[in-house]
XYZ file of C-alpha atoms in Angstrom:
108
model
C 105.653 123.732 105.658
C 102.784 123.055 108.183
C 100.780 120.457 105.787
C 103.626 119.050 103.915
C 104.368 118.495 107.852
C 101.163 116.990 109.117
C 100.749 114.919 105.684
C 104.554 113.537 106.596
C 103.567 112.416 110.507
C 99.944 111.223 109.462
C 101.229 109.547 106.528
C 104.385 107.836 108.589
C 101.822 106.988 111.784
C 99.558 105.016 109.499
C 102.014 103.263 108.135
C 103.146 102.411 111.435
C 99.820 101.250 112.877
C 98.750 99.385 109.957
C 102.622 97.271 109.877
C 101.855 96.964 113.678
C 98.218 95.888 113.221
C 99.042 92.951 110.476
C 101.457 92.096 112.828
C 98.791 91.393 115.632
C 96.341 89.672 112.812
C 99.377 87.384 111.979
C 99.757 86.570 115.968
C 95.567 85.902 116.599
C 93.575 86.608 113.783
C 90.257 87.077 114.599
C 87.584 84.220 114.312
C 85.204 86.164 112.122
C 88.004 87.349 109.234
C 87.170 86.299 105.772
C 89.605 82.522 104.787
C 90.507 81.152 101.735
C 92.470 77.857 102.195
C 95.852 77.623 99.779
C 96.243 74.833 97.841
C 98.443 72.664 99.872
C 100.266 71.185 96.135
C 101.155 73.831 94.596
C 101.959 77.076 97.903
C 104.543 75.182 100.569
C 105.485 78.657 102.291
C 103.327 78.841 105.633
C 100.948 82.037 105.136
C 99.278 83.833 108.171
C 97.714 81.547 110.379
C 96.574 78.394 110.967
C 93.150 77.242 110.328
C 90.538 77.298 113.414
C 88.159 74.541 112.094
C 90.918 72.225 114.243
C 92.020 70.404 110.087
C 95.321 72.258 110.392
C 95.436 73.272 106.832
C 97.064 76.788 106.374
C 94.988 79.143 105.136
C 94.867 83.231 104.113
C 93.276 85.707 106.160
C 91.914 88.903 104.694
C 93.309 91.997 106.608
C 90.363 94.242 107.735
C 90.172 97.314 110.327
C 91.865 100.499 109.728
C 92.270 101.608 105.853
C 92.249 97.547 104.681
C 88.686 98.156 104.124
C 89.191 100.850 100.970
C 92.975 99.967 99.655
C 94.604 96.897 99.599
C 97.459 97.609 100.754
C 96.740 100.913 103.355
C 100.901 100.729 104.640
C 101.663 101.548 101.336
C 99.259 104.200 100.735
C 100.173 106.451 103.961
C 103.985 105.678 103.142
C 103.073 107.813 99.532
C 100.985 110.338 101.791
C 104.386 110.507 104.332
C 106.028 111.059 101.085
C 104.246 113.704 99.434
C 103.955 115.700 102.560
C 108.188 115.195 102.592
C 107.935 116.992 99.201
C 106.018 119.183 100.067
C 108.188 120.203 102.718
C 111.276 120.020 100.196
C 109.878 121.943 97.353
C 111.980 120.388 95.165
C 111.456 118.822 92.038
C 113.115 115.583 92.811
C 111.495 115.040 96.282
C 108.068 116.013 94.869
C 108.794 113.178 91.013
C 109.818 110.615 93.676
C 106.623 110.093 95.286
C 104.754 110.795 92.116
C 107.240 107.505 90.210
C 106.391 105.465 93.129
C 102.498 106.111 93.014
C 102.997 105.585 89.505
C 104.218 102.036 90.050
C 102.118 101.006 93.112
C 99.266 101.831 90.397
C 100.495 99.531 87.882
């Protein structure tokens, strides 16, 4: 019960800091983060920021920091950690084949 505890907090805190920390890259990304500008015919949706060169094109900024270095998407991953701890916890078969279906769909 211990580790299927500790995977559910470390697993849900992750999550939380990594939502909280795109949150701050969306408010000031910093200067040095890897651009790509969108292609202003085709995407219309605003994306993260807005571009520092002073051309005011919209453009994407590459999370980094935290787990956005190994995974692409490190909210998700500690959300299926926070999950598998929960089944552990449950030992049951359904709350141990849930987090398995949705690692097997985050996979692809």
């Amino acid at each position: 019960i211990a580790l299927g505890t500790g995977l559910f907090l470390l697993g849900e805190a992750g999550s939380f800091w990594h939502h909280a920390h795109l949150a701050r890259l969306r408010a000031r990304p910093p200067k040095n983060m890897p651009r790509v500008r969108r292609n202003t015919e085709t995407l219309k949706q605003p994306l993260l920021s807005q571009d520092v060169s002073g051309k005011g094109d919209q453009v994407y900024v590459l999370p980094c920091g935290g787990l956005f270095d190994y995974v692409a998407a490190p909210h998700w991953f500690c959300e299926l950690v926070g999950f598998f701890g929960l089944g552990l916890v449950a030992w049951h078969l359904h709350a141990v084949l849930i987090p398995m279906g949705m690692t097997s769909y985050l996979a692809g």
